[in-house]
Coordinates of C-alpha atoms and ligand atoms in Angstrom, one line a residue:
M1 CA -10.4 -36.9 -38.6
S2 CA -7.0 -37.6 -39.0
E3 CA -4.3 -34.9 -38.6
R4 CA -4.6 -31.4 -39.9
P5 CA -4.0 -31.1 -44.0
A6 CA -1.2 -28.2 -43.9
P7 CA -1.6 -25.1 -44.4
V8 CA -2.2 -23.3 -47.8
R9 CA 0.5 -20.6 -48.2
T10 CA -1.6 -17.6 -50.8
R11 CA -1.0 -14.3 -50.6
V12 CA -4.5 -14.1 -48.3
S13 CA -2.9 -16.6 -45.8
E14 CA -0.2 -15.0 -46.0
L15 CA -1.1 -11.1 -45.0
L16 CA -4.5 -12.2 -43.0
G17 CA -1.4 -15.0 -40.8
I18 CA -4.1 -18.2 -41.0
D19 CA -3.2 -21.3 -42.4
Y20 CA -5.9 -21.9 -44.5
P21 CA -7.7 -19.6 -47.0
I22 CA -10.8 -19.7 -45.7
V23 CA -13.0 -16.9 -44.7
Q24 CA -16.5 -17.3 -42.9
A25 CA -18.8 -15.2 -44.3
P26 CA -19.9 -12.5 -42.1
M27 CA -23.6 -12.6 -41.8
G28 CA -25.5 -9.9 -39.4
W29 CA -26.0 -12.4 -36.0
I30 CA -25.1 -14.9 -37.4
A31 CA -21.6 -14.8 -37.3
R32 CA -20.6 -14.1 -33.6
S33 CA -17.9 -15.6 -31.4
Q34 CA -19.2 -19.1 -31.4
L35 CA -19.5 -19.7 -35.5
A36 CA -16.1 -17.0 -35.9
S37 CA -13.7 -18.9 -33.2
A38 CA -14.6 -22.1 -34.2
V39 CA -13.2 -21.1 -37.6
S40 CA -10.3 -19.0 -36.6
E41 CA -9.5 -22.3 -34.3
A42 CA -9.7 -24.4 -37.2
G43 CA -7.1 -22.6 -39.3
G44 CA -9.4 -20.5 -41.2
L45 CA -10.2 -16.6 -40.7
G46 CA -13.6 -16.3 -38.2
I47 CA -15.8 -12.9 -39.1
I48 CA -17.6 -10.3 -37.0
E49 CA -20.6 -9.2 -38.0
T50 CA -21.7 -5.2 -37.8
S51 CA -25.3 -5.2 -40.5
S52 CA -26.9 -6.2 -37.5
G53 CA -26.2 -2.5 -36.4
E54 CA -26.0 -3.6 -33.0
L55 CA -22.5 -2.3 -32.1
D56 CA -22.9 -3.2 -28.5
A57 CA -22.9 -7.0 -28.5
V58 CA -20.7 -6.8 -31.2
R59 CA -18.4 -5.6 -29.0
R60 CA -19.0 -7.7 -26.3
E61 CA -18.3 -10.3 -29.6
I62 CA -15.1 -9.2 -29.7
G63 CA -14.1 -9.7 -26.1
L64 CA -15.8 -12.7 -26.5
M65 CA -13.1 -13.7 -29.0
R66 CA -10.7 -12.7 -27.3
S67 CA -11.7 -15.0 -24.9
L68 CA -12.1 -18.3 -27.0
T69 CA -9.2 -17.7 -29.6
D70 CA -6.0 -16.3 -29.9
K71 CA -6.0 -16.7 -33.7
P72 CA -7.0 -14.1 -36.3
F73 CA -10.7 -13.0 -36.9
G74 CA -11.7 -9.5 -38.5
V75 CA -14.3 -7.7 -38.7
N76 CA -17.0 -6.6 -42.1
I77 CA -18.4 -3.0 -42.6
A78 CA -21.2 -3.1 -44.2
Q79 CA -21.5 0.6 -45.1
L80 CA -25.5 0.2 -46.5
F81 CA -26.2 -1.0 -42.7
V82 CA -24.1 0.9 -40.1
R83 CA -23.7 4.5 -41.9
D84 CA -22.6 6.4 -38.5
P85 CA -19.4 7.0 -39.6
S86 CA -18.0 6.6 -36.0
I87 CA -18.6 2.5 -37.1
V88 CA -14.6 3.0 -38.6
E89 CA -13.2 4.5 -35.0
F90 CA -15.0 2.4 -33.3
V91 CA -13.8 -1.4 -35.1
I92 CA -10.7 0.7 -34.6
E93 CA -10.8 1.3 -31.0
Q94 CA -11.5 -3.3 -30.9
G95 CA -7.7 -3.5 -32.4
V96 CA -9.3 -5.8 -34.7
R97 CA -6.6 -6.1 -37.8
F98 CA -8.9 -7.2 -40.8
V99 CA -11.7 -5.5 -42.0
T100 CA -14.3 -6.8 -45.4
T101 CA -15.5 -3.8 -46.3
S102 CA -19.0 -4.1 -48.2
A103 CA -22.5 -2.7 -49.1
G104 CA -21.0 0.4 -50.2
D105 CA -18.5 2.9 -51.3
P106 CA -14.1 1.3 -51.4
T107 CA -13.4 5.4 -50.7
K108 CA -15.2 6.4 -47.9
Y109 CA -13.5 4.2 -45.5
T110 CA -9.6 2.2 -46.7
A111 CA -7.4 5.6 -46.0
Q112 CA -8.7 5.5 -41.9
L113 CA -8.5 2.1 -42.1
H114 CA -5.0 2.3 -43.5
E115 CA -4.1 4.8 -41.4
A116 CA -4.6 2.7 -38.2
G117 CA -2.7 -0.3 -39.7
L118 CA -5.7 -2.6 -40.6
T119 CA -5.6 -4.4 -43.7
V120 CA -8.6 -4.0 -45.5
F121 CA -10.2 -6.4 -48.5
H122 CA -13.4 -4.9 -49.7
V123 CA -16.5 -6.6 -51.3
V124 CA -17.5 -6.0 -55.4
P125 CA -19.7 -8.1 -57.4
T126 CA -18.8 -6.5 -60.5
L127 CA -15.6 -5.4 -62.4
A128 CA -16.3 -1.9 -62.4
A129 CA -16.5 -2.3 -58.7
A130 CA -13.4 -4.0 -57.9
L131 CA -11.5 -1.3 -60.1
K132 CA -13.1 1.5 -58.2
A133 CA -11.6 -0.7 -55.1
V134 CA -8.0 -1.0 -55.8
D135 CA -8.2 3.2 -57.6
A136 CA -9.2 3.4 -53.6
G137 CA -6.1 1.6 -51.8
V138 CA -7.3 -1.7 -50.4
D139 CA -5.0 -4.8 -50.1
G140 CA -7.9 -7.0 -51.5
L141 CA -11.2 -8.1 -52.8
V142 CA -14.1 -10.1 -52.3
V143 CA -14.9 -10.8 -55.4
E144 CA -18.8 -12.3 -54.6
G145 CA -21.0 -13.7 -57.3
G146 CA -24.4 -13.6 -57.6
E147 CA -25.7 -17.0 -57.5
G148 CA -24.2 -16.3 -53.0
G149 CA -27.1 -15.6 -49.9
G150 CA -28.0 -12.2 -48.5
F151 CA -27.4 -8.4 -50.5
K152 CA -26.6 -8.5 -54.3
N153 CA -26.1 -6.6 -56.8
P154 CA -29.8 -6.1 -58.5
R155 CA -27.7 -7.0 -62.0
D156 CA -26.5 -10.1 -60.6
V157 CA -23.2 -12.3 -62.2
A158 CA -21.9 -15.4 -61.2
T159 CA -18.5 -16.5 -60.0
M160 CA -17.7 -18.1 -62.6
V161 CA -17.8 -15.1 -64.8
L162 CA -16.9 -12.2 -62.5
L163 CA -13.5 -14.1 -60.6
P164 CA -11.8 -14.6 -63.8
L165 CA -12.8 -11.4 -65.2
V166 CA -11.8 -9.3 -62.2
A167 CA -9.2 -11.3 -61.7
S168 CA -7.8 -10.8 -65.1
R169 CA -7.3 -7.0 -64.1
V170 CA -5.9 -6.2 -61.3
D171 CA -2.9 -7.6 -59.7
V172 CA -4.4 -7.5 -55.4
P173 CA -5.3 -11.0 -54.1
I174 CA -8.3 -11.7 -54.6
I175 CA -11.4 -13.7 -51.7
A176 CA -13.7 -15.8 -54.3
A177 CA -17.0 -15.8 -52.8
G178 CA -20.2 -17.5 -53.5
G179 CA -20.7 -21.2 -54.3
I180 CA -17.7 -22.0 -52.5
I181 CA -18.4 -24.8 -49.3
D182 CA -15.8 -27.5 -50.7
G183 CA -12.6 -28.4 -52.2
A184 CA -13.8 -29.0 -55.7
S185 CA -15.1 -25.2 -55.5
M186 CA -11.8 -23.8 -54.2
A187 CA -10.2 -24.9 -57.0
A188 CA -12.2 -24.0 -59.2
A189 CA -12.0 -20.2 -57.7
F190 CA -8.5 -21.1 -57.3
A191 CA -7.9 -21.7 -61.0
L192 CA -10.2 -18.4 -61.1
G193 CA -7.6 -16.6 -59.4
A194 CA -8.6 -16.9 -56.4
E195 CA -6.2 -16.9 -53.3
G196 CA -8.2 -17.3 -51.2
V197 CA -12.9 -18.5 -50.1
Q198 CA -15.1 -16.8 -48.7
M199 CA -18.3 -19.7 -47.3
G200 CA -21.8 -18.3 -46.7
T201 CA -23.9 -21.1 -46.8
R202 CA -22.4 -23.3 -45.7
M203 CA -21.9 -21.8 -42.4
V204 CA -24.6 -20.8 -42.2
S205 CA -25.8 -24.2 -41.5
S206 CA -22.6 -26.1 -39.4
A207 CA -22.6 -27.7 -36.3
E208 CA -21.9 -24.3 -34.6
S209 CA -24.2 -21.9 -36.7
P210 CA -26.3 -20.0 -34.2
V211 CA -29.0 -20.6 -36.6
H212 CA -32.8 -22.5 -35.4
T213 CA -32.3 -26.4 -36.3
N214 CA -35.5 -25.4 -39.1
W215 CA -33.0 -23.5 -41.8
K216 CA -30.0 -25.9 -41.2
D217 CA -33.0 -28.7 -42.2
A218 CA -33.9 -26.3 -45.0
I219 CA -30.7 -25.6 -46.8
V220 CA -29.6 -29.7 -46.1
G221 CA -32.9 -30.1 -48.0
A222 CA -33.1 -27.9 -50.7
A223 CA -32.4 -27.9 -54.4
E224 CA -29.8 -25.7 -56.3
T225 CA -33.0 -24.2 -57.6
D226 CA -34.2 -23.8 -54.3
T227 CA -33.2 -20.0 -53.2
V228 CA -35.0 -16.9 -55.4
F229 CA -33.3 -13.4 -56.3
L230 CA -35.2 -10.4 -54.9
N231 CA -36.2 -7.0 -55.8
R232 CA -34.4 -7.8 -59.7
F233 CA -35.6 -4.3 -60.6
S234 CA -35.1 -1.7 -57.4
K235 CA -32.1 -2.2 -54.0
P236 CA -31.1 -3.7 -52.0
G237 CA -31.4 -7.1 -54.3
L238 CA -31.4 -10.3 -52.1
R239 CA -30.9 -14.1 -52.7
A240 CA -33.4 -16.1 -50.0
L241 CA -34.2 -19.3 -49.6
R242 CA -37.4 -20.1 -51.3
T243 CA -41.0 -20.4 -49.2
E244 CA -44.1 -19.2 -49.8
R245 CA -43.5 -16.2 -48.5
S246 CA -40.6 -15.1 -50.3
E247 CA -41.4 -17.1 -53.5
R248 CA -45.0 -14.7 -52.9
L249 CA -42.5 -11.6 -52.8
E250 CA -40.9 -12.2 -56.0
R251 CA -43.7 -11.9 -57.5
E252 CA -44.6 -9.0 -56.0
G253 CA -40.9 -7.4 -56.9
H254 CA -40.4 -4.3 -54.4
V255 CA -39.1 -6.1 -50.8
G256 CA -38.2 -3.1 -48.0
M257 CA -36.6 -4.0 -45.2
T258 CA -38.9 -3.7 -42.8
E259 CA -39.2 -7.9 -43.5
F260 CA -36.3 -8.0 -41.5
G261 CA -38.3 -6.8 -38.4
T262 CA -39.6 -10.4 -38.1
A263 CA -35.9 -12.0 -38.1
M264 CA -34.9 -13.2 -35.2
D265 CA -38.3 -15.3 -35.4
L266 CA -37.4 -16.5 -38.8
Y267 CA -33.5 -16.6 -37.6
F268 CA -33.3 -18.4 -33.5
G269 CA -37.6 -19.6 -33.5
G270 CA -37.4 -21.4 -36.6
D271 CA -40.2 -19.8 -38.0
M272 CA -39.1 -20.1 -42.2
E273 CA -42.2 -17.9 -43.0
A274 CA -41.5 -15.6 -40.4
S275 CA -38.5 -13.3 -42.9
L276 CA -36.0 -13.6 -45.6
A277 CA -33.9 -17.0 -45.1
L278 CA -30.7 -15.4 -46.9
T279 CA -29.4 -18.1 -48.9
G280 CA -27.2 -19.0 -51.7
Q281 CA -27.6 -21.2 -54.9
V282 CA -25.0 -23.7 -53.3
A283 CA -27.9 -24.9 -50.9
G284 CA -28.2 -27.6 -53.4
R285 CA -24.7 -29.4 -52.3
I286 CA -25.3 -29.6 -48.6
D287 CA -26.6 -32.6 -47.9
A288 CA -25.4 -32.7 -44.0
V289 CA -25.1 -30.2 -40.8
R290 CA -21.2 -30.0 -40.3
P291 CA -18.9 -29.0 -37.9
V292 CA -16.6 -26.6 -38.8
R293 CA -13.2 -27.7 -38.3
E294 CA -14.8 -31.0 -40.5
I295 CA -16.2 -28.3 -43.5
I296 CA -11.8 -26.6 -43.1
E297 CA -10.2 -29.7 -42.8
T298 CA -12.4 -31.7 -45.9
T299 CA -12.2 -28.7 -48.1
V300 CA -8.5 -28.2 -48.1
A301 CA -7.8 -31.9 -47.7
E302 CA -10.3 -32.0 -51.5
F303 CA -8.6 -29.0 -52.9
R304 CA -5.4 -30.4 -53.4
A305 CA -6.4 -33.7 -54.7
R306 CA -8.6 -31.9 -56.8
A307 CA -5.9 -30.1 -57.8
A308 CA -3.3 -32.8 -58.2
A309 CA -5.3 -34.3 -60.4
L310 CA -5.7 -31.8 -62.3
S311 CA -2.3 -31.3 -62.9
T312 CA -2.3 -34.5 -64.2
F313 CA -4.2 -33.5 -66.9
V314 CA -1.3 -31.3 -68.4
C315 CA 1.2 -33.7 -67.7
Ligands
FMN401 C1 -27.0 -14.9 -44.4 C2 -26.8 -14.2 -44.6 C3 -26.0 -13.2 -44.2 C4 -25.0 -12.1 -44.8 N1 -25.0 -11.1 -44.3 C5 -24.4 -10.0 -45.1 C6 -22.9 -8.8 -44.5 O1 -24.3 -8.9 -43.0 N2 -22.4 -8.5 -45.0 C7 -21.5 -9.4 -46.3 O2 -21.0 -8.8 -46.5 N3 -22.1 -10.2 -46.4 C8 -22.9 -10.7 -46.6 N4 -23.5 -11.7 -47.2 C9 -22.8 -12.5 -48.2 C10 -21.1 -13.4 -47.7 O3 -20.6 -13.0 -47.3 C11 -21.5 -14.2 -48.8 O4 -20.6 -13.8 -49.2 C12 -22.1 -14.8 -49.6 O5 -22.7 -15.6 -48.2 C13 -21.0 -15.9 -50.4 O6 -21.9 -16.8 -51.3 P1 -22.6 -18.5 -50.4 O7 -23.8 -18.1 -49.8 O8 -23.0 -19.1 -51.5 O9 -21.1 -19.4 -49.9 C14 -24.4 -12.7 -45.8 C15 -24.9 -14.1 -46.6 C16 -25.8 -14.7 -46.1 C17 -26.4 -16.3 -46.3

């Protein structure tokens, strides 16, 4: 690629101290230093996961981040998976400045994280959750549409509906998640009220993602209809890649967390029927495995071109 695109200045990029308001999604076992440092080095924000529950590994990964980049990065506290309240002290002790909290109650940790000087964004799947998080004093929201990969509210709402709805009711900065992979989707998110975007599925399929090639290839080969929504009538809802196993589970109804007991065989062993490959609908728009820097720089350049093209309609 030629020259790096100029920074995109929004409240999100200012708060996080990054050039481009593009955040890599937290993802159990995947959002570790190899991927997160590539994102931070490219001018976005890498995030280290805790949803694996492997806090010793997480500590090591945060240490590795410091040797791989001097740029900002964040940590996600996925409350459903890490219920131990000492997780907050743990994250504070690591010297992290930015946290996203998800899958839980925003009133639980926000005050304590603020007292320690951290910036806190809470992930929300509905307007009610967004208003509750704002009441709890969060600095911003990650507004996550149901087309995204991973754990979901069983009453899923698409980004196109949720994002402008939340944006019309809150003043805090918003990072949009769910369906975002490029400059067109980033421009759309900004038009709907976001000041930053988060990419999950796009980052799973990136060159620096540690997952097995079979998962990346399955994303590249997927159509937009190739994900399933599991646990529609129980919790937690899940969006995963369509495989024989996930299709069968979709019909059966309830999927327990034991499904993830064999996740490593899929994530890193490449056996796509061993567990569930959490993936969003936007897999249908991903046509190649690309390096993180290329993803970020192309996204920013396209974002600018799209925004400029849109402005011609109003002149
Ligand atoms: C493999 C995978 C694992 C995920 N794990 C988490 C997690 O641990 N914590 C969290 O807040 N979100 C998690 N998510 C949701 C992402 O943070 C993100 O919001 C979502 O992927 C965005 O939609 P997209 O996949 O269309 O980009 C996960 C998503 C994927 C694909």
